[in-house]
Every structure is written in structure tokens, then in C-alpha cells.
């Protein structure tokens, strides 16, 4: 008899406790099962954590979530660090994992001012590239990436963060070289490369009234002119007391009124003191480390843990209220230990923004969400 796990079990070679335990764990519903009638529940991962030898991370992801985003692996700087030098390995591994576990794969992100290599925007002399060159690169890039994953990646963040904190178009290389048309062109190219893909615009601070107004006006025009935009991603990098649920709700309703599907794409709740007035998620923002900004190195006090649970509950109640408009709620990571929030916007802090702790154990906030009445 071959020494497979099934044969070992059949032959009674394993103690019953060992066999029974994983079965019991599997029988407990995870987040995706809990909210299966409301929306997909996703997370962002790296190929490295999925491949971690213990397998605990991969098992948690497969059990708790039914949608997957690559936290970094599908960004231009990671996919094509040098002109013509493609690195597909990590992105391929993540897409494969999603397929193996029947998860919805979301692609993040095609056009962005951050994590796009300098060469993309430069000519051979290192000066700013001209519009024709940048447009050619945009087309080649979108065709290569969307084409490679056609039919396997269900949805794309076609453009990320093109609006600047309520001030209108961000003066990025994209905007400065091409003008605002770089955005609709990206949507048209992505649609041509995979006509069935669900195409999204993604941004942070979408609750800001000026940002909302700017984007509503833009998308209205897109829809009128047949620019293929199907959804909008509200990143959801929030804090314990910002933004207000009212403002967030206004944006969900405004986007849904346009006929766009709404997604919460990068949810985490920062529990640490904010070093700023207006919270941003622009990844180039940095503040210096100061001990006073890092108060919970030895653990999160119960009172703050309760606040965190309450915040997650009120956010989910809002999402549930608008479930007919919401396609997917994706957390930006699994366990607190791997969260980008330990290093943003202040490096080297101990943050607690997610539903699982540093050992991937569900936190009170997880239990609170699992106990919600639907
Ligand atoms: C972050 C990743 O989590 C980090 O690992 C990386 O160093 C910087 O980018 N908005 C986005 C995401 O759209 O791509 C960013 O992800 C977080 C802010």
C-alpha cells in the first residue's frame, strides 16, 4: 500500500485526535462563508507568505477568504523593474493559488504614480519621455499584463490614486506627460485586452467631498461616452475615528447611483496615534519615528481592542446595509505582523489593524464580525 495520507488514515495509523482536529477547524465557518450572501471577502498576500513552510498562512487564507489581491506582486515596479525584464513568478503563484482555492482574483494595479519604475517615464537620456513614448509603453504594458491573465484575473484596478486629496488631478508623471486622457485610455486598453474583465478605479480618502464630486463628474462623463469603467474601489485605510460613516456612505451611494459596483479594497484600521492632520495613503508619505507614536509595543490594551471591534462592526454594518451595491470587501493583509501599517506612515511601529493577531489567531474584532446578525 502506498504511503499516502488517505491510506495512513484508512489503516488507522494516526491517532483519532490528530485526524479529527483539522476536520473540526474546517467545519467552523470563516469570513467568506459568513458573508457569502453579502459580498466576497478578500485579502492581500505575497507569494512568500503563501509559500511559508508552516502552511498556516496559506491555510488561513484558503479557509477565511474567497477573493485575493497581490499586495505588491502585480505592480509595475515588481512586474517589469527594467525595460523588457519581466518577473512573473510571484504574480503567477498568487493567481494559481486563487484558482486552486476557487477564489476571485483581483489585479492591482495597472496605472499608478507609485511603484512604477523611473524608466517608464524617461527617455534614453533620462529626461521625461514624450507622450507618444509613454502611451506606447502604457499600451504594451496593459496588453502584456491583462493579456497574460485574461480569463484568470476577474477584475483590475486599472488606475490607482489619480485624484490628489480633493485638489483635482494628481500632477503625476502620467498627468504631466499625457494630460488627463491617460486614464480613459487605460480603461479602453484594458477592456480591449480582456473584454470580460471587471474594470475599476481605486483610491484612498474617497469620503472627501471634493474628491467624491470630482470623481462622480468624471465617471458620469465616462459612462456617457462609453469608457469601460465598471467599478470603484474605496481603499479603506481608516482609523478608529476617521472617516465619518456618513461621508463614507455618501460616497458608496454616489458611486452606486452611477451604476458602478463598489468595492472596499484595502481595509485596515489604524489604532496608533496619527502624526498628521489629514490622513493620506500616498505611500511616499513618511514621518519620523517617535516613541510617543508607538504606545502599544507590548500589546494592545483591552479598551483599544474593544474600540477596534466596535469600529469594524460599524463599518461592516454600513457595508451590509449597502450589500446590493458592494461586490467585495478586501482586507489589506491577514495578520497584524505582516501589515504595511507597521511601517506606514511611520516606520518601525507595532500596529494592530487587522482581524488576526501576529500568530494568525482571530482577534475579538473577528469574533465580533462573525457574530453579526445578517
Ligand atoms: C502598499 C503595500 O502594502 C506595501 O507593502 C508597499 O511597500 C507599499 O504599498 N495603497 C495601495 C497599495 O493602493 O498598493 C499600497 O500597498 C497601500 C496604499
Coordinates of C-alpha atoms and ligand atoms in Angstrom, one line a residue:
X1 CA 0.0 0.0 0.0
X2 CA 1.3 3.5 -0.9
X3 CA 2.1 5.8 2.0
X4 CA -0.5 8.5 1.2
X5 CA -2.2 10.4 3.9
X6 CA -5.6 8.8 3.0
X7 CA -4.1 5.3 3.3
X8 CA -2.5 6.1 6.6
X9 CA -5.8 7.3 7.9
X10 CA -7.6 4.2 6.5
X11 CA -5.1 1.9 8.1
X12 CA -5.8 3.6 11.5
X13 CA -2.1 4.7 11.8
X14 CA -3.0 8.2 13.1
X15 CA -4.4 8.9 16.5
X16 CA -8.0 10.0 16.1
X17 CA -7.3 13.4 17.8
X18 CA -4.8 14.2 15.1
X19 CA -7.3 13.3 12.3
X20 CA -10.3 14.9 14.0
X21 CA -8.8 18.3 14.8
X22 CA -8.3 19.7 11.3
X23 CA -11.8 18.5 10.4
X24 CA -13.3 20.4 13.3
X25 CA -11.3 23.5 12.4
X26 CA -12.6 23.3 8.8
X27 CA -16.2 22.8 10.0
X28 CA -16.1 26.3 11.6
X29 CA -17.2 28.9 9.0
X30 CA -14.7 31.6 8.0
X31 CA -15.4 35.1 7.0
X32 CA -16.1 34.2 3.3
X33 CA -18.8 31.7 4.4
X34 CA -20.3 34.1 6.9
X35 CA -20.8 36.9 4.3
X36 CA -21.4 34.7 1.3
X37 CA -24.8 36.2 0.6
X38 CA -23.5 39.8 1.1
X39 CA -20.2 40.2 -0.7
X40 CA -16.8 38.5 -1.4
X41 CA -14.4 38.8 1.4
X42 CA -10.8 39.1 0.3
X43 CA -7.2 39.6 1.5
X44 CA -3.9 40.8 0.1
X45 CA -0.9 38.5 0.1
X46 CA 2.6 38.0 -1.1
X47 CA 3.8 34.8 -2.8
X48 CA 6.4 34.4 0.0
X49 CA 3.8 34.2 2.8
X50 CA 1.6 31.8 0.7
X51 CA 4.7 29.6 0.4
X52 CA 5.8 29.9 4.1
X53 CA 6.9 26.4 5.2
X54 CA 4.4 26.0 8.1
X55 CA 1.5 26.3 5.7
X56 CA -0.5 28.2 8.4
X57 CA -0.8 31.4 6.4
X58 CA -1.9 29.6 3.3
X59 CA -4.4 27.5 5.3
X60 CA -5.9 30.6 6.9
X61 CA -6.2 32.4 3.6
X62 CA -7.9 29.4 1.9
X63 CA -10.3 29.0 4.8
X64 CA -11.2 32.6 5.6
X65 CA -11.3 34.4 2.2
X66 CA -12.8 33.9 -1.2
X67 CA -11.0 36.8 -3.0
X68 CA -7.3 37.5 -3.4
X69 CA -5.2 40.5 -4.3
X70 CA -1.4 40.6 -4.7
X71 CA -0.2 43.1 -2.2
X72 CA 2.7 44.1 -4.4
X73 CA 3.5 41.4 -7.0
X74 CA 1.3 42.9 -9.7
X75 CA 2.6 46.4 -9.6
X76 CA 4.6 47.7 -12.5
X77 CA 7.8 48.0 -10.5
X78 CA 7.6 44.4 -9.5
X79 CA 6.4 43.0 -12.8
X80 CA 8.8 44.9 -15.0
X81 CA 11.6 46.5 -13.0
X82 CA 13.8 47.2 -16.1
X83 CA 12.5 47.7 -19.6
X84 CA 11.8 44.3 -21.1
X85 CA 12.7 42.4 -18.0
X86 CA 9.5 40.7 -16.8
X87 CA 9.2 39.0 -13.5
X88 CA 6.1 36.9 -13.5
X89 CA 6.9 34.3 -10.9
X90 CA 5.2 35.8 -7.8
X91 CA 2.2 37.0 -9.6
X92 CA 1.8 33.7 -11.3
X93 CA 2.0 31.9 -8.0
X94 CA -0.7 34.0 -6.4
X95 CA -3.1 33.6 -9.4
X96 CA -2.5 29.9 -9.3
X97 CA -3.3 29.8 -5.5
X98 CA -6.5 31.7 -6.2
X99 CA -7.5 29.2 -8.9
X100 CA -6.7 26.2 -6.8
X101 CA -8.9 27.5 -4.0
X102 CA -11.7 28.8 -6.3
X103 CA -11.1 32.4 -5.1
X104 CA -11.9 35.5 -7.1
X105 CA -8.6 37.0 -8.3
X106 CA -8.3 40.8 -8.4
X107 CA -5.4 42.5 -10.2
X108 CA -3.7 45.5 -8.5
X109 CA -2.7 47.8 -10.2
X110 CA -2.0 48.8 -13.9
X111 CA -1.5 52.5 -13.9
X112 CA -0.2 54.3 -10.8
X113 CA 2.2 57.1 -9.9
X114 CA 3.9 55.0 -7.2
X115 CA 5.7 51.7 -7.5
X116 CA 6.2 52.3 -11.2
X117 CA 9.8 52.2 -12.3
X118 CA 11.5 55.5 -13.3
X119 CA 12.5 54.2 -16.7
X120 CA 8.8 54.0 -17.6
X121 CA 8.6 57.8 -17.6
X122 CA 12.1 58.6 -19.1
X123 CA 13.8 58.6 -22.5
X124 CA 17.2 57.2 -23.1
X125 CA 18.8 60.3 -21.8
X126 CA 17.0 60.1 -18.5
X127 CA 14.8 63.1 -19.4
X128 CA 11.0 62.9 -19.3
X129 CA 9.6 60.7 -22.0
X130 CA 7.3 62.3 -24.6
X131 CA 3.6 61.5 -24.8
X132 CA 3.9 59.1 -27.7
X133 CA 6.6 57.0 -25.9
X134 CA 4.6 56.9 -22.6
X135 CA 1.4 55.9 -24.5
X136 CA 3.3 53.2 -26.3
X137 CA 4.6 51.8 -23.1
X138 CA 1.2 52.0 -21.5
X139 CA -0.3 50.0 -24.3
X140 CA 2.5 47.4 -24.3
X141 CA 2.3 47.1 -20.5
X142 CA -1.5 46.7 -20.3
X143 CA -1.6 44.2 -23.2
X144 CA 1.1 42.1 -21.7
X145 CA -0.3 42.0 -18.2
X146 CA -4.0 41.9 -18.8
X147 CA -3.4 39.6 -21.8
X148 CA -1.3 37.1 -19.7
X149 CA -4.1 36.8 -17.1
X150 CA -7.1 37.0 -19.4
X151 CA -9.9 35.0 -18.1
X152 CA -8.0 34.2 -14.8
X153 CA -7.9 37.6 -13.2
X154 CA -11.5 38.6 -12.7
X155 CA -11.1 42.3 -12.1
X156 CA -8.4 45.0 -12.3
X157 CA -7.6 48.3 -10.6
X158 CA -6.9 50.0 -13.9
X159 CA -5.9 53.3 -12.4
X160 CA -4.9 53.9 -8.8
X161 CA -5.0 57.3 -7.0
X162 CA -5.2 59.7 -9.9
X163 CA -7.0 62.3 -7.8
X164 CA -5.0 64.4 -5.4
X165 CA -6.6 64.9 -1.9
X166 CA -9.6 66.7 -3.3
X167 CA -7.5 69.1 -5.3
X168 CA -8.3 67.5 -8.7
X169 CA -5.9 65.6 -11.0
X170 CA -2.7 64.5 -9.2
X171 CA 0.2 66.1 -11.0
X172 CA 1.9 62.7 -11.6
X173 CA 4.2 61.8 -14.5
X174 CA 1.2 60.3 -16.2
X175 CA -0.8 63.5 -15.9
X176 CA 2.1 65.8 -16.7
X177 CA 3.2 63.9 -19.8
X178 CA -0.1 62.8 -21.2
X179 CA -2.8 65.0 -19.7
X180 CA -6.0 63.6 -18.1
X181 CA -6.7 61.3 -21.1
X182 CA -4.1 58.8 -19.8
X183 CA -6.8 57.4 -17.5
X184 CA -9.6 56.8 -20.0
X185 CA -7.1 55.4 -22.4
X186 CA -6.0 52.9 -19.8
X187 CA -9.6 51.7 -19.3
X188 CA -10.1 51.3 -23.1
X189 CA -6.8 49.3 -23.4
X190 CA -7.6 47.0 -20.5
X191 CA -11.1 46.4 -21.9
X192 CA -9.7 45.6 -25.3
X193 CA -7.1 43.2 -23.7
X194 CA -9.8 41.3 -21.8
X195 CA -13.4 42.3 -22.7
X196 CA -14.8 40.2 -19.8
X197 CA -12.7 41.7 -17.0
X198 CA -14.4 44.0 -14.4
X199 CA -12.5 47.3 -14.5
X200 CA -12.2 49.6 -11.5
X201 CA -10.8 52.9 -10.4
X202 CA -9.2 52.7 -7.0
X203 CA -8.3 55.4 -4.5
X204 CA -8.0 56.3 -0.8
X205 CA -9.9 59.0 1.1
X206 CA -12.9 58.6 -1.2
X207 CA -15.1 60.0 1.5
X208 CA -13.7 63.5 1.0
X209 CA -16.5 65.6 -0.6
X210 CA -14.2 67.3 -3.2
X211 CA -12.8 64.0 -4.2
X212 CA -16.2 62.4 -4.4
X213 CA -17.5 65.3 -6.5
X214 CA -14.5 65.3 -8.9
X215 CA -14.8 61.6 -9.5
X216 CA -18.5 61.5 -9.8
X217 CA -18.3 64.2 -12.5
X218 CA -15.5 62.3 -14.3
X219 CA -17.2 58.9 -14.2
X220 CA -20.6 60.4 -15.3
X221 CA -18.8 61.6 -18.4
X222 CA -17.0 58.3 -18.9
X223 CA -20.3 56.4 -18.7
X224 CA -21.9 58.8 -21.1
X225 CA -19.1 58.4 -23.6
X226 CA -18.8 54.6 -23.2
X227 CA -15.5 54.5 -21.4
X228 CA -15.5 50.9 -20.0
X229 CA -15.5 51.5 -16.2
X230 CA -17.4 49.0 -14.1
X231 CA -16.5 49.5 -10.5
X232 CA -14.8 51.7 -8.0
X233 CA -12.5 50.7 -5.2
X234 CA -12.6 52.5 -1.9
X235 CA -9.2 51.6 -0.3
X236 CA -10.5 51.7 3.2
X237 CA -7.3 52.6 5.1
X238 CA -9.2 54.1 8.0
X239 CA -8.6 54.9 11.7
X240 CA -10.6 54.3 14.8
X241 CA -12.4 57.7 14.4
X242 CA -12.0 58.7 10.7
X243 CA -13.6 59.0 8.3
X244 CA -17.1 59.5 9.5
X245 CA -19.5 56.8 8.4
X246 CA -21.8 59.5 6.9
X247 CA -19.2 60.7 4.5
X248 CA -18.2 57.1 3.6
X249 CA -21.9 56.3 3.0
X250 CA -22.3 59.3 0.7
X251 CA -19.5 58.0 -1.5
X252 CA -20.9 54.5 -1.6
X253 CA -24.3 55.8 -2.6
X254 CA -23.0 58.4 -5.1
X255 CA -20.9 55.7 -6.9
X256 CA -23.8 53.2 -6.8
X257 CA -26.1 55.8 -8.2
X258 CA -23.9 56.0 -11.3
X259 CA -24.4 52.3 -11.7
X260 CA -20.8 51.4 -10.6
X261 CA -20.2 48.4 -8.4
X262 CA -18.5 49.5 -5.1
X263 CA -15.6 47.6 -3.6
X264 CA -13.8 48.1 -0.3
X265 CA -10.4 47.1 -1.5
X266 CA -7.7 47.6 1.2
X267 CA -9.4 47.6 4.5
X268 CA -7.4 48.1 7.7
X269 CA -8.0 50.2 10.9
X270 CA -5.0 52.1 12.2
X271 CA -5.1 52.1 16.1
X272 CA -2.0 54.2 16.6
X273 CA -1.7 58.0 17.2
X274 CA -1.8 59.8 13.8
X275 CA 1.2 62.1 13.1
X276 CA -0.9 64.2 10.7
X277 CA -4.0 66.3 10.2
X278 CA -5.4 64.7 7.1
X279 CA -4.7 61.0 6.9
X280 CA -3.4 60.0 3.4
X281 CA -2.4 56.6 2.0
X282 CA 0.0 58.0 -0.5
X283 CA 2.9 55.6 0.1
X284 CA 5.5 58.3 -0.3
X285 CA 4.4 60.0 2.9
X286 CA 6.8 59.5 5.8
X287 CA 7.1 60.7 9.3
X288 CA 10.0 60.2 11.7
X289 CA 9.7 57.6 14.4
X290 CA 9.0 58.8 17.9
X291 CA 8.3 56.7 20.9
X292 CA 5.1 58.6 21.7
X293 CA 3.7 57.5 18.3
X294 CA 4.3 53.8 19.2
X295 CA 2.5 53.2 22.5
X296 CA 1.4 49.6 22.3
X297 CA 4.7 47.7 21.7
X298 CA 3.8 45.2 24.5
X299 CA 0.2 44.5 23.4
X300 CA -3.0 46.3 22.7
X301 CA -4.9 47.4 25.8
X302 CA -8.3 45.8 26.2
X303 CA -10.0 49.2 25.9
X304 CA -8.4 49.8 22.5
X305 CA -9.2 46.3 21.3
X306 CA -12.8 47.0 22.1
X307 CA -12.7 50.2 20.2
X308 CA -11.2 48.3 17.2
X309 CA -14.0 45.7 17.3
X310 CA -16.7 48.4 17.5
X311 CA -15.1 50.2 14.6
X312 CA -15.1 47.0 12.4
X313 CA -18.7 46.3 13.4
X314 CA -19.9 49.8 12.4
X315 CA -18.0 49.6 9.1
X316 CA -19.5 46.2 8.3
X317 CA -23.0 47.3 9.3
X318 CA -22.6 50.0 6.7
X319 CA -21.3 47.6 4.1
X320 CA -24.2 45.1 4.9
X321 CA -26.7 47.9 4.6
X322 CA -25.4 48.6 1.0
X323 CA -24.8 45.0 0.2
X324 CA -26.6 45.1 -3.1
X325 CA -24.0 47.7 -4.4
X326 CA -20.9 46.1 -2.8
X327 CA -19.1 43.4 -4.6
X328 CA -16.1 42.7 -2.5
X329 CA -14.6 43.7 0.9
X330 CA -10.9 43.0 0.9
X331 CA -8.6 43.4 3.9
X332 CA -5.0 44.7 3.3
X333 CA -3.3 41.6 4.8
X334 CA -4.1 38.8 7.1
X335 CA -2.2 39.1 10.4
X336 CA -1.1 42.2 12.2
X337 CA 2.5 41.2 12.0
X338 CA 2.6 41.5 8.2
X339 CA 0.6 44.7 7.8
X340 CA 2.1 47.6 5.9
X341 CA 0.7 49.7 8.7
X342 CA 3.6 48.8 11.0
X343 CA 5.8 50.9 8.7
X344 CA 3.4 53.5 7.3
X345 CA 3.4 56.4 7.7
X346 CA 5.9 56.0 10.5
X347 CA 8.5 53.2 10.2
X348 CA 9.0 50.6 12.9
X349 CA 5.8 50.8 14.9
X350 CA 3.7 48.0 16.3
X351 CA 0.2 48.3 14.9
X352 CA -2.9 46.2 15.2
X353 CA -5.1 47.0 12.1
X354 CA -6.4 43.6 11.0
X355 CA -8.6 40.7 12.2
X356 CA -5.8 38.2 13.0
X357 CA -3.0 38.7 15.5
X358 CA 0.7 38.1 15.0
X359 CA 0.2 34.4 15.4
X360 CA -2.8 34.4 12.9
X361 CA -5.2 33.9 15.8
X362 CA -8.6 35.5 15.3
X363 CA -8.9 38.7 17.4
X364 CA -12.0 40.0 19.2
X365 CA -12.8 42.1 16.1
X366 CA -13.0 38.9 14.1
X367 CA -15.4 37.3 16.6
X368 CA -17.5 40.5 16.6
X369 CA -17.9 40.4 12.9
X370 CA -18.7 36.6 12.9
X371 CA -21.4 37.3 15.5
X372 CA -23.1 40.0 13.4
X373 CA -26.8 39.4 12.6
X374 CA -27.3 39.4 8.8
Ligands
LIG1 C1 1.5 49.1 -0.1 C2 2.0 47.7 0.4 O1 1.1 47.2 1.3 C3 3.4 47.8 0.9 O2 3.9 46.5 1.1 C4 4.3 48.5 -0.1 O3 5.6 48.7 0.5 C5 3.7 49.9 -0.5 O4 2.4 49.7 -1.0 N1 -2.5 52.0 -1.4 C6 -2.3 51.0 -2.4 C7 -1.5 49.8 -2.1 O5 -3.0 51.0 -3.4 O6 -0.9 49.3 -3.2 C8 -0.4 50.1 -1.0 O7 0.2 48.9 -0.7 C9 -1.1 50.8 0.2 C10 -1.8 52.1 -0.2

